[in-house]
Short mmCIF file of C-alpha atoms in Angstrom, two decimals:
data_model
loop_
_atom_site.label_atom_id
_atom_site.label_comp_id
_atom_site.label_asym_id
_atom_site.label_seq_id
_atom_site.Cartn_x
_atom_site.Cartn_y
_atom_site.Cartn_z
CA UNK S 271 -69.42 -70.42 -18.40
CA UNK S 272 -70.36 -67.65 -20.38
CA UNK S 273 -68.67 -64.28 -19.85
CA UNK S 274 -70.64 -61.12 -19.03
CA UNK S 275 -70.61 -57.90 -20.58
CA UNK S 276 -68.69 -55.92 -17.68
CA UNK S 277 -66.37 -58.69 -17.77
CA UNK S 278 -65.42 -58.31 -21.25
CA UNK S 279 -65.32 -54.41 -20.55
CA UNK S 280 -62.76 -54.93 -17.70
CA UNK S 281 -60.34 -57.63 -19.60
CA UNK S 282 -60.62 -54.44 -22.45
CA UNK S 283 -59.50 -51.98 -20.26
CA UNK S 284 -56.80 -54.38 -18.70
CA UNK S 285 -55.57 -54.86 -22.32
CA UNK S 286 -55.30 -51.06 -23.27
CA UNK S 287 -53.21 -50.28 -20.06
CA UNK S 288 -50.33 -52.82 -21.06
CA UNK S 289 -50.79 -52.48 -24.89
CA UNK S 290 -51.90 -48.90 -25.20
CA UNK S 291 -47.66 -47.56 -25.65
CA UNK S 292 -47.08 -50.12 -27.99
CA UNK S 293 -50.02 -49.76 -29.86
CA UNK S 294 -49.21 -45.89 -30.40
CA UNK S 295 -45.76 -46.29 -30.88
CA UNK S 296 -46.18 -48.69 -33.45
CA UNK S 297 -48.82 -46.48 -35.53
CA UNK S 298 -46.73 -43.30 -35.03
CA UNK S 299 -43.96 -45.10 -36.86
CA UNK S 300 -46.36 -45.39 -39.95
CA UNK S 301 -48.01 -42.10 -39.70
CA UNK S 302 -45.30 -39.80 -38.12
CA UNK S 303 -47.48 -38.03 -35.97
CA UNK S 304 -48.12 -38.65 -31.88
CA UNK S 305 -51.24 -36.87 -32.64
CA UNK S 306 -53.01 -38.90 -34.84
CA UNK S 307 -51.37 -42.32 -33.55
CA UNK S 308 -53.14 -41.39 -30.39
CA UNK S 309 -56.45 -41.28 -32.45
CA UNK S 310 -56.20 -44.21 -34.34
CA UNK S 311 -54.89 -46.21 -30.93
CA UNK S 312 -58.33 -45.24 -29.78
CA UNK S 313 -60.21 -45.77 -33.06
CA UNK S 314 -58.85 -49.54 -32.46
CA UNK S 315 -59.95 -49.13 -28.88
CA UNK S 316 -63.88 -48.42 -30.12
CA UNK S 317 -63.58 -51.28 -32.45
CA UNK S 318 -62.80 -53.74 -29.62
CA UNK S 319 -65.61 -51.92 -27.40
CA UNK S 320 -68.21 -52.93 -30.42
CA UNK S 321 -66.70 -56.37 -31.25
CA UNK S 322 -65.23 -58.46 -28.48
CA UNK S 323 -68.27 -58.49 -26.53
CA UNK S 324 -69.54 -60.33 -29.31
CA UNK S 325 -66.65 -62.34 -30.58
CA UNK S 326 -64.84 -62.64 -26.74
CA UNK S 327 -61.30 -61.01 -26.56
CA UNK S 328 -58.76 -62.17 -29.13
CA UNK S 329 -56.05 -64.33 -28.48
CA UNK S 330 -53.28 -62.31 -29.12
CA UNK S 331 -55.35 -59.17 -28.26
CA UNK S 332 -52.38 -56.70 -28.78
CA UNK S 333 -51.97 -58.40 -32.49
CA UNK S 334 -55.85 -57.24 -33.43
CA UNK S 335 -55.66 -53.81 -32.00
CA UNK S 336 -52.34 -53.07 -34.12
CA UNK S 337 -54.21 -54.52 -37.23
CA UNK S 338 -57.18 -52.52 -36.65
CA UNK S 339 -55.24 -49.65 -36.19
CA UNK S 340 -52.80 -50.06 -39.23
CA UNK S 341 -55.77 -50.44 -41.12
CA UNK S 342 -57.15 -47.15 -39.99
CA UNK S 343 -53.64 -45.68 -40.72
CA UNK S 344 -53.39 -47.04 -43.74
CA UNK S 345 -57.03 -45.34 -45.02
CA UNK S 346 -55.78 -42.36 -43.96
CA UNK S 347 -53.04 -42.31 -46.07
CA UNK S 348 -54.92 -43.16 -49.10
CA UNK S 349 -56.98 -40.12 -48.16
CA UNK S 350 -54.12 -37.53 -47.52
CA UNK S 351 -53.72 -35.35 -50.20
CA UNK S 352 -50.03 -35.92 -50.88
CA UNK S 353 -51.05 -39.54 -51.84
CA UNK S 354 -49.19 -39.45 -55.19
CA UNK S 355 -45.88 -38.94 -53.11
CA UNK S 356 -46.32 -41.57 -50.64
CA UNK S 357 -47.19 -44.34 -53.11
CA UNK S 358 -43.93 -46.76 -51.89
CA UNK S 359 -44.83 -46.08 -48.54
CA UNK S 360 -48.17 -47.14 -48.89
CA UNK S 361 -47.46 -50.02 -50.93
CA UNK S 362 -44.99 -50.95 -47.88
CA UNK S 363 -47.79 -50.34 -45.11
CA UNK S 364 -50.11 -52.62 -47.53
CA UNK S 365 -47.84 -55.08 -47.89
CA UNK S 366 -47.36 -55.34 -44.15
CA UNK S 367 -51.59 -55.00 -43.34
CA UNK S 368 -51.69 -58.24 -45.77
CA UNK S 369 -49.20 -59.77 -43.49
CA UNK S 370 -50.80 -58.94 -40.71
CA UNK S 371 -54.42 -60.01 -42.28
CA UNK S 372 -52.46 -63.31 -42.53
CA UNK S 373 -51.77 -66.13 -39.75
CA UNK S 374 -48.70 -64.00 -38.85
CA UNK S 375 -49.83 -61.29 -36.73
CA UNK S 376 -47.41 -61.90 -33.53
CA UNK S 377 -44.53 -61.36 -35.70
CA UNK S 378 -45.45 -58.48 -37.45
CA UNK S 379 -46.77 -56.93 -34.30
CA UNK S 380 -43.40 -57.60 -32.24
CA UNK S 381 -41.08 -56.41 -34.78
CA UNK S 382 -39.51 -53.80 -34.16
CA UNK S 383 -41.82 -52.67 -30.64
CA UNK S 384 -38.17 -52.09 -28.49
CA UNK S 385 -37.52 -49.52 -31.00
CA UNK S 386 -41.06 -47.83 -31.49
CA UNK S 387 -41.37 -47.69 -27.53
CA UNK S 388 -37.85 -45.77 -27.22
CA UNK S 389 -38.57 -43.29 -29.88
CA UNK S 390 -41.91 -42.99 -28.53
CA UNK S 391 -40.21 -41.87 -25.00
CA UNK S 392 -38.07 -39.24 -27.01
CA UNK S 393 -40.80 -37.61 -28.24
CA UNK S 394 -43.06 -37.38 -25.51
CA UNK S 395 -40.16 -35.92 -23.41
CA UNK S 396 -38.76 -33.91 -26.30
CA UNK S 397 -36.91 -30.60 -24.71
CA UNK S 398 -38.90 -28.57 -26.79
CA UNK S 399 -42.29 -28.73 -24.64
CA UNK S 400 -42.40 -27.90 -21.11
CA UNK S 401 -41.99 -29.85 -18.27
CA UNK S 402 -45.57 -30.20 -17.34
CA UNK S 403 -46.24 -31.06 -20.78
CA UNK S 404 -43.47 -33.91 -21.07
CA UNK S 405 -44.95 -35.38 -17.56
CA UNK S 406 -48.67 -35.12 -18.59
CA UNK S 407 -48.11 -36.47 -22.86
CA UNK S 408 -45.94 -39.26 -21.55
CA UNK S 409 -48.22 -40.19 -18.70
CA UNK S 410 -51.00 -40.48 -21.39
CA UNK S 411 -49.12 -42.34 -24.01
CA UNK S 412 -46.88 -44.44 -22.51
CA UNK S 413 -48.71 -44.50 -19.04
CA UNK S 414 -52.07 -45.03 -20.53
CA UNK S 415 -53.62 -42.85 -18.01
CA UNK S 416 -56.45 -40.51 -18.81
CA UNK S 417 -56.17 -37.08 -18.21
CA UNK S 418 -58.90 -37.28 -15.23
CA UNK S 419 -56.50 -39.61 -13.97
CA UNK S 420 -53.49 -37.54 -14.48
CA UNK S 421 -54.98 -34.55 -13.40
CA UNK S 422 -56.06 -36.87 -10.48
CA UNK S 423 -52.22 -37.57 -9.64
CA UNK S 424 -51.88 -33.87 -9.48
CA UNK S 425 -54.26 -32.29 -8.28
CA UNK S 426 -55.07 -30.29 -10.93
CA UNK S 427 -58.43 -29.42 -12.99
CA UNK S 428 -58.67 -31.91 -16.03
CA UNK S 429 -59.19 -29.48 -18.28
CA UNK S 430 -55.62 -28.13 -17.75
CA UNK S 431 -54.06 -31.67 -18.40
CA UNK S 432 -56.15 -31.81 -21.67
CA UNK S 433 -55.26 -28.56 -23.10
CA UNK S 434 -51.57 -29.64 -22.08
CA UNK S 435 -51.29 -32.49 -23.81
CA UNK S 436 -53.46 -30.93 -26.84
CA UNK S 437 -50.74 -28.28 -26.80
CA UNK S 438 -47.96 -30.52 -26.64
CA UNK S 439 -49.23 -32.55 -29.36
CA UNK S 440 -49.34 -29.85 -31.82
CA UNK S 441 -45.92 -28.26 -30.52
CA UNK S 442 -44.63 -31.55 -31.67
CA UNK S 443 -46.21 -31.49 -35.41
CA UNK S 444 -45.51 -27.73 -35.90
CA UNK S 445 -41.88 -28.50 -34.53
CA UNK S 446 -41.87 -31.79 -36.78
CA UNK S 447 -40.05 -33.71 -34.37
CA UNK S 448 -38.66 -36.74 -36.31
CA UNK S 449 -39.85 -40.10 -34.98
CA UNK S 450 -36.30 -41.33 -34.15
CA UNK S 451 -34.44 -42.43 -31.62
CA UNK S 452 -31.70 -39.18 -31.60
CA UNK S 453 -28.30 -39.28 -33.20
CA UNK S 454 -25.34 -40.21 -31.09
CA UNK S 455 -24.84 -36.38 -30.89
CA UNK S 456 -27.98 -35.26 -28.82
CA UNK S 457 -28.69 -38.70 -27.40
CA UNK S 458 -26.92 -37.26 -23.63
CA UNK S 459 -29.57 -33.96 -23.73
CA UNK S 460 -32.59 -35.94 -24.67
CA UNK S 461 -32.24 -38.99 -22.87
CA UNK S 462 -31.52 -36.63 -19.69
CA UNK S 463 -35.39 -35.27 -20.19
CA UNK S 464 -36.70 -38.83 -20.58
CA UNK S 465 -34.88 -39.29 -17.40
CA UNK S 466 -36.12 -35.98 -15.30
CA UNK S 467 -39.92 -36.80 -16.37
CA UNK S 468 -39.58 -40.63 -14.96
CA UNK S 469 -37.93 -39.32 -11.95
CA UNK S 470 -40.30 -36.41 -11.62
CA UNK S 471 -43.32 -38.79 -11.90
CA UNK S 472 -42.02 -41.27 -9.58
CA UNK S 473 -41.10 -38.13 -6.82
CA UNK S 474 -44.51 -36.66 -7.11
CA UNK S 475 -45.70 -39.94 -5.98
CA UNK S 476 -42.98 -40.63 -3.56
CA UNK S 477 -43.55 -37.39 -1.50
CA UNK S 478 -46.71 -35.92 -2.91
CA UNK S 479 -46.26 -31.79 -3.22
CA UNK S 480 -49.91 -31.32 -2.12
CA UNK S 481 -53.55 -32.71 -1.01
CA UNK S 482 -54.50 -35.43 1.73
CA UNK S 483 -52.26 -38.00 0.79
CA UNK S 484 -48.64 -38.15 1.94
CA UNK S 485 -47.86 -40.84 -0.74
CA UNK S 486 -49.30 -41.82 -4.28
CA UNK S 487 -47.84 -45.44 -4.93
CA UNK S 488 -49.76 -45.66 -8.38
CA UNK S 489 -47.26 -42.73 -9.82
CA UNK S 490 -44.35 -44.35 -8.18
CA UNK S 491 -45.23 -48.06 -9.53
CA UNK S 492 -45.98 -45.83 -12.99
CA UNK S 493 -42.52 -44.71 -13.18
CA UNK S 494 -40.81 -47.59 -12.17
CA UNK S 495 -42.25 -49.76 -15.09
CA UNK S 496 -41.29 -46.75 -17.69
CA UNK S 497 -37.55 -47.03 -16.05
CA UNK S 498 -37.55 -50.35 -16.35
CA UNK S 499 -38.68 -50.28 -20.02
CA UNK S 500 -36.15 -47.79 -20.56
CA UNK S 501 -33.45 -49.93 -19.06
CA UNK S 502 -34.33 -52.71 -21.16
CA UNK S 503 -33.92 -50.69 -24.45
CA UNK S 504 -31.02 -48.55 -23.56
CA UNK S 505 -28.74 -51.20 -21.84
CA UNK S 506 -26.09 -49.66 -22.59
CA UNK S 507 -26.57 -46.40 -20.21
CA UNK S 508 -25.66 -46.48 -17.30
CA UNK S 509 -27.39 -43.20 -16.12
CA UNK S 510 -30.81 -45.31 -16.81
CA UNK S 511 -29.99 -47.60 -14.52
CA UNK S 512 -28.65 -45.83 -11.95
CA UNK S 513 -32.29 -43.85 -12.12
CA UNK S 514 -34.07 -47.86 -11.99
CA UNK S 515 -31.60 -48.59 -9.21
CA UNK S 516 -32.77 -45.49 -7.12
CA UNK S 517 -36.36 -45.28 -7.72
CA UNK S 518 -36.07 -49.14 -6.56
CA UNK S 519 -34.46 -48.68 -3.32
CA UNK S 520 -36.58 -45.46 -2.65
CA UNK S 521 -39.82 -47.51 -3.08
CA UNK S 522 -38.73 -50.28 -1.00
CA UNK S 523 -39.66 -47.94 1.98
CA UNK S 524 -43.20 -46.94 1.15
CA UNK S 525 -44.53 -49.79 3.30
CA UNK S 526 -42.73 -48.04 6.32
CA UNK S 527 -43.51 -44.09 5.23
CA UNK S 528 -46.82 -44.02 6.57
CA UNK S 529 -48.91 -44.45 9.97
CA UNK S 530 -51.70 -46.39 10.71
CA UNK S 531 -53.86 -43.11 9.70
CA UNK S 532 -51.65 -42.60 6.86
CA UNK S 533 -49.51 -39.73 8.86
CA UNK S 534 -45.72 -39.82 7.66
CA UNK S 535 -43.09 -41.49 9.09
CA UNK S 536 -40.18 -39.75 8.28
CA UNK S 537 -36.89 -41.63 7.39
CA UNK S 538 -34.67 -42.27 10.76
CA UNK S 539 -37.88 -43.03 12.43
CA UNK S 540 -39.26 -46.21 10.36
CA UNK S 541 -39.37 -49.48 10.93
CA UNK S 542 -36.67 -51.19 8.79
CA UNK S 543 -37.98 -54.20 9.12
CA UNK S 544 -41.06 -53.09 6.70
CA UNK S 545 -38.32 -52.01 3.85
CA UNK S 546 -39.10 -54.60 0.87
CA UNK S 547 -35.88 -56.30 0.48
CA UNK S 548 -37.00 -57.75 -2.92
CA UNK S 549 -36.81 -53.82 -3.83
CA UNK S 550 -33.65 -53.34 -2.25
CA UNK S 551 -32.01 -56.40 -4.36
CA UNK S 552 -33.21 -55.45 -7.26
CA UNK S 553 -31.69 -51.40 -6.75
CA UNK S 554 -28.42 -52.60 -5.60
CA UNK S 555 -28.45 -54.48 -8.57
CA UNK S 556 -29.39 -51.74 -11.42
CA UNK S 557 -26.61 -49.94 -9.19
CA UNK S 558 -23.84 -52.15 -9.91
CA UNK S 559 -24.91 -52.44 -13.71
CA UNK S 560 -24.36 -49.10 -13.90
CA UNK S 561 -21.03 -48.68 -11.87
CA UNK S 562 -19.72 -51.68 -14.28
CA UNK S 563 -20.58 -50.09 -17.47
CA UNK S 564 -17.33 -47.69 -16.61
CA UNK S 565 -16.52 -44.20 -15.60
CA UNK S 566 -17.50 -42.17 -12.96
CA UNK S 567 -21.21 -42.45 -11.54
CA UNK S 568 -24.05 -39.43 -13.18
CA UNK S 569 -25.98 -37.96 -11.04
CA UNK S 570 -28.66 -40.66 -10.72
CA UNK S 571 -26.27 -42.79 -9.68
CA UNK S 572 -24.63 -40.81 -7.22
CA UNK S 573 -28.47 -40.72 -5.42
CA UNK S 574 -28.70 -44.18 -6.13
CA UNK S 575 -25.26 -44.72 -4.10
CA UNK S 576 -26.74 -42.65 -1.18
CA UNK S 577 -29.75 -44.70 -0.94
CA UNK S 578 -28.27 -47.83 -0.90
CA UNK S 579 -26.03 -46.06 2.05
CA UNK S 580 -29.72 -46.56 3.95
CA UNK S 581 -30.60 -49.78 2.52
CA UNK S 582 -27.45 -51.72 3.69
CA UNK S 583 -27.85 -49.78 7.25
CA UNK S 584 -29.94 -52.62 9.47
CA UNK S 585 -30.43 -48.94 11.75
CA UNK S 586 -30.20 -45.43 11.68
CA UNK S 587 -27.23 -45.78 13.75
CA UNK S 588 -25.10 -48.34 11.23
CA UNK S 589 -25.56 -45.69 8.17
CA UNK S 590 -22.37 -44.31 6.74
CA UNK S 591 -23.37 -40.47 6.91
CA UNK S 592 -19.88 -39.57 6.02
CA UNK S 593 -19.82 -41.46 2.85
CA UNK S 594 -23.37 -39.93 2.03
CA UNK S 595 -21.90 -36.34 2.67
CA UNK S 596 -19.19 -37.26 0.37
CA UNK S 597 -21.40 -38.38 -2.31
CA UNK S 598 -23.48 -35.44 -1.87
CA UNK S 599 -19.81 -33.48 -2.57
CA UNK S 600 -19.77 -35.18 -5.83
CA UNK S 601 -23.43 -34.61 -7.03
CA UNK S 602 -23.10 -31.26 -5.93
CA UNK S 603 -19.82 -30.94 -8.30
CA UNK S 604 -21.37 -33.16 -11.08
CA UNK S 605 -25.33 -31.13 -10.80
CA UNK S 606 -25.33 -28.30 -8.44
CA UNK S 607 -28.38 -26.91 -7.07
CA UNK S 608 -29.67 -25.47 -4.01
CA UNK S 609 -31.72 -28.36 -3.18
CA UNK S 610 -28.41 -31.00 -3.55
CA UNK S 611 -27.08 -28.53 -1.08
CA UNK S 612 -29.78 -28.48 1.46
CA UNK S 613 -29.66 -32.34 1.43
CA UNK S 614 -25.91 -32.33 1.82
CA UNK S 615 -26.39 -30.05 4.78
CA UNK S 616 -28.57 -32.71 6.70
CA UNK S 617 -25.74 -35.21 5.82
CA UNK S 618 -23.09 -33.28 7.28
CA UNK S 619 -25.32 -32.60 10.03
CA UNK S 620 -25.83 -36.80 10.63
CA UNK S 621 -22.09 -37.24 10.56
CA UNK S 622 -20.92 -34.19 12.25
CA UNK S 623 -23.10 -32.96 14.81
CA UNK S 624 -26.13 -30.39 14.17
CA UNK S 625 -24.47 -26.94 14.26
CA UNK S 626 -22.14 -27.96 10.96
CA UNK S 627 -25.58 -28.53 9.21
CA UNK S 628 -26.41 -25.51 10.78
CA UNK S 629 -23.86 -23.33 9.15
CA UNK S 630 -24.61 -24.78 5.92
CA UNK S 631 -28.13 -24.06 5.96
CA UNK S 632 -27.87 -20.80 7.01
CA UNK S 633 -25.77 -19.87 3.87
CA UNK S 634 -29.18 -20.87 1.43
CA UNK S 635 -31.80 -19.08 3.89
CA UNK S 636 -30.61 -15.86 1.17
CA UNK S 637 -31.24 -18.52 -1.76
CA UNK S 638 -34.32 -17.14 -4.18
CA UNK S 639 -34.98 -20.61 -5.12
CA UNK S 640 -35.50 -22.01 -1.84
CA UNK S 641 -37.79 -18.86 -0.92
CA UNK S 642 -40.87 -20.67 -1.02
CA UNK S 643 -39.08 -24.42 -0.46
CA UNK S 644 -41.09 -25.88 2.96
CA UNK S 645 -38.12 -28.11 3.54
CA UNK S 646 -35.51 -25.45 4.03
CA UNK S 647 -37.16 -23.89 7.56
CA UNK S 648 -38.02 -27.59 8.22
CA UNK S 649 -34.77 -28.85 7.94
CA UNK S 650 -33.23 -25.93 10.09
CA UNK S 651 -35.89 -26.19 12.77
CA UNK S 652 -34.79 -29.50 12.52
CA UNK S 653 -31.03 -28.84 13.57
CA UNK S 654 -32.55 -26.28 15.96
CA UNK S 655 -33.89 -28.76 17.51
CA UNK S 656 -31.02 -30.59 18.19
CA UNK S 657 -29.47 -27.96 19.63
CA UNK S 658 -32.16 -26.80 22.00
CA UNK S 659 -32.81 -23.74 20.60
CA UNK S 660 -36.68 -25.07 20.84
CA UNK S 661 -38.16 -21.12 20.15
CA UNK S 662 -36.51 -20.78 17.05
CA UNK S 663 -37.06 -24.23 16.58
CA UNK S 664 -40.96 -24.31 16.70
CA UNK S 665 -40.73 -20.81 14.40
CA UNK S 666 -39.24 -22.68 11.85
CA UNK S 667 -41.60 -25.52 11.73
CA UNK S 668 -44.55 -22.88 11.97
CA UNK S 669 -43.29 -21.55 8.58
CA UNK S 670 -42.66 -24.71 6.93
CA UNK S 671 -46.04 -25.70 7.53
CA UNK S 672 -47.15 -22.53 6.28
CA UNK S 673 -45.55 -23.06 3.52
CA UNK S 674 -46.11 -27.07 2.06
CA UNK S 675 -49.61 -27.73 0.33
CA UNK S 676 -49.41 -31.43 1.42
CA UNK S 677 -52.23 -31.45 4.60
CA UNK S 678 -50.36 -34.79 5.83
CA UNK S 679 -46.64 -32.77 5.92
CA UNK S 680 -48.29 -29.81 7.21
CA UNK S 681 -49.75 -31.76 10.34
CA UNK S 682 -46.37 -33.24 10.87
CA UNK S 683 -44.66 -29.87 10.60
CA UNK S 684 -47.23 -28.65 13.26
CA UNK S 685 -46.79 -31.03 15.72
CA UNK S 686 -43.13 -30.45 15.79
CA UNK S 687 -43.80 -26.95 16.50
CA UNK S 688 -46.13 -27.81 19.22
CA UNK S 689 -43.52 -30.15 20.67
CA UNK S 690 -40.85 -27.66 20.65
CA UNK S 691 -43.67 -25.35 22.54
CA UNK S 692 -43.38 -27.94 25.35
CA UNK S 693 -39.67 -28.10 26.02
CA UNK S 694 -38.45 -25.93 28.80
CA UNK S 695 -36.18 -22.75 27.62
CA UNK S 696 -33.10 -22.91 27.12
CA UNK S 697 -30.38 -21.87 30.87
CA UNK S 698 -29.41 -18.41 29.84
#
């Protein structure tokens, strides 16, 4: 049966979203620049557009791209003007094009990939750009998103993402960021930004920060196949998987974070049964291969500890709280912030009554960090709450809701205050 036109079109796209990162990382190791590895990725990408509608997709589709796009790479060269200074390399690049021209194109492709893919992580999350940069240039080139589809994710105008990762790109070449996987010296810095940008990609779609949607599982499923990468290349760190084992055990609850409508469902009130135990096995795993690679547990794994302190709990009721509160001691030693604080509070709170949270929480309400943070009057109206103090209660919700750009959170936050509105006032 012959194979239509849009067919061909969608088996191309489904071919540049698992090959894209490999396809880049490869051609940045031959022309040293994200950049233009980027451009000849997509120069590869046209050539498929024109061709395989004609010739049908290539076996080893992955294999052709990379030819096509050493071969681009490899004019370039010739063109550059240092050419008389890059003779050996480009006698090595046309050495390896005739190989590839050859009938061994898998094993010219493959060699080597682990390693292009890891370096290719370093640089996109290199220290030296910004945050938003690192999430939006790694999204692109190791996600294989497109910056309407990033900008999508969050909720931002596209033009923004673009002149991001425009920006980032040439921060990188003016900076000339080696294409290397970094020296044993700076490996713990830079492999904690690879790190934060996975974890902030899979958070933003975990608990979305603002818009209509409470969740966005494509970000979350985004960043779990980057940790996962990452695990497989660095092994050896157990930080990486402790970050695979608790974006695993986190996700194994999306099933059970949302309504019918798509309203949230926060965490003592789901249905456990929904949790995706697959999810859960596989966390608890990562978490033990980190725990057995020695020492004491990073910070990643400390969270990854505390959500498998949920995971193993069959109900709200069976969860260790005062094992979480202790791990929360020990991230809050190991990475303090106010927000590790905050969570600690509602730990305490869960093993030893409301009004212990209380106190905690009360020392951050000063906090200029947490000035603007919705989940800091939520979580006291919270223990509030508990205590019957339902005025101050529904105040508190009031201003969290005022204060979260997420429209799901905010209808939550309101119908907590409207509940407390209900409850008769405290006897004097």
């Amino acid at each position: 049966m012959a194979v239509t036109a849009s067919e061909t079109h969608r088996s191309i796209e489904a071919v540049w979203r698992i090959e894209s990162a490999r396809l880049i990382a490869g051609l940045a190791r031959v022309v040293r620049d994200v950049g233009l590895a980027e451009e000849l990725a997509q120069d590869a990408l046209v050539a498929a557009l024109e061709q395989w509608p004609e010739s049908g997709v290539p076996r080893n589709a992955g294999a052709w791209l990379m030819a096509v796009g050493r071969r681009r790479a490899i004019d370039h060269l010739r063109r550059r003007t240092l050419l008389e200074r890059k003779q050996d390399q480009l006698g090595r690049e046309l050495e390896v094009q005739q190989a590839l021209a050859g009938n061994d194109l898998d094993v010219a492709t493959d060699e080597g990939i682990g390693d292009d893919l890891l370096r290719l992580m370093f640089i996109a999350c290199h220290p030296v750009l910004s945050t938003e940069a690192r999430v939006a240039l790694t999204l692109r080139l190791l996600g294989g998103l497109t910056t309407d589809e990033i900008a999508r994710a969050f909720l931002v105008p596209e033009s923004t993402v673009a002149q991001r990762i425009v920006r980032a790109k040439r921060t990188l070449s003016e900076a000339r960021v080696p294409f290397e996987v970094p020296q044993k010296a700076e490996l713990g810095a830079r492999l904690s930004s690879v790190l934060e940008v996975i974890y902030l990609v899979f958070n933003e779609g975990y608990a979305a920060t603002a818009g209509d949607d409470w969740m966005r599982p494509a970000l979350c499923e985004e960043a779990l196949r980057l940790g996962r990468i990452l695990a497989e290349l660095a092994p050896e760190e157990p930080e990486v998987h402790g970050l695979v084992g608790l974006m695993e055990i986190q996700a194994s609850r999306s099933r059970a974070r949302t309504g019918p409508s798509g309203e949230p469902v926060l965490l003592l009130d789901q249905n456990r049964a929904g949790w995706d135990q697959l999810l859960i096995r596989r966390g608890l795993s990562s978490l033990e291969r980190a725990e057995r690679l020695g020492g004491a547990l990073g910070p990643y794994g400390l969270q990854a500890a505390i959500a498998a302190c949920h995971a193993r709990a069959d109900t709200p009721a069976d969860t260790d709280w005062a094992r979480i509160a202790a791990l929360y001691d020990a991230l809050a030693q190991l990475a303090p912030s106010p927000v590790v604080e905050l969570n600690r509070a509602v730990a305490v709170a869960m093993a030893f009554g409301p009004a212990a949270g209380l106190e905690l929480v009360d020392a951050l309400t000063t906090e200029p960090s947490l000035k603007a943070y919705h989940l800091l009057p939520s979580v006291r109206g919270d223990f509030l709450e508990k205590l019957g103090r339902f005025d101050e209660a529904g105040a508190e919700f009031q201003r969290a809701a005022m204060l979260t750009r997420n429209t799901r959170e905010c209808a939550l936050l309101l119908e907590r205050a409207a509940a407390c509105a209900r409850e008769p006032p405290a006897p004097p």
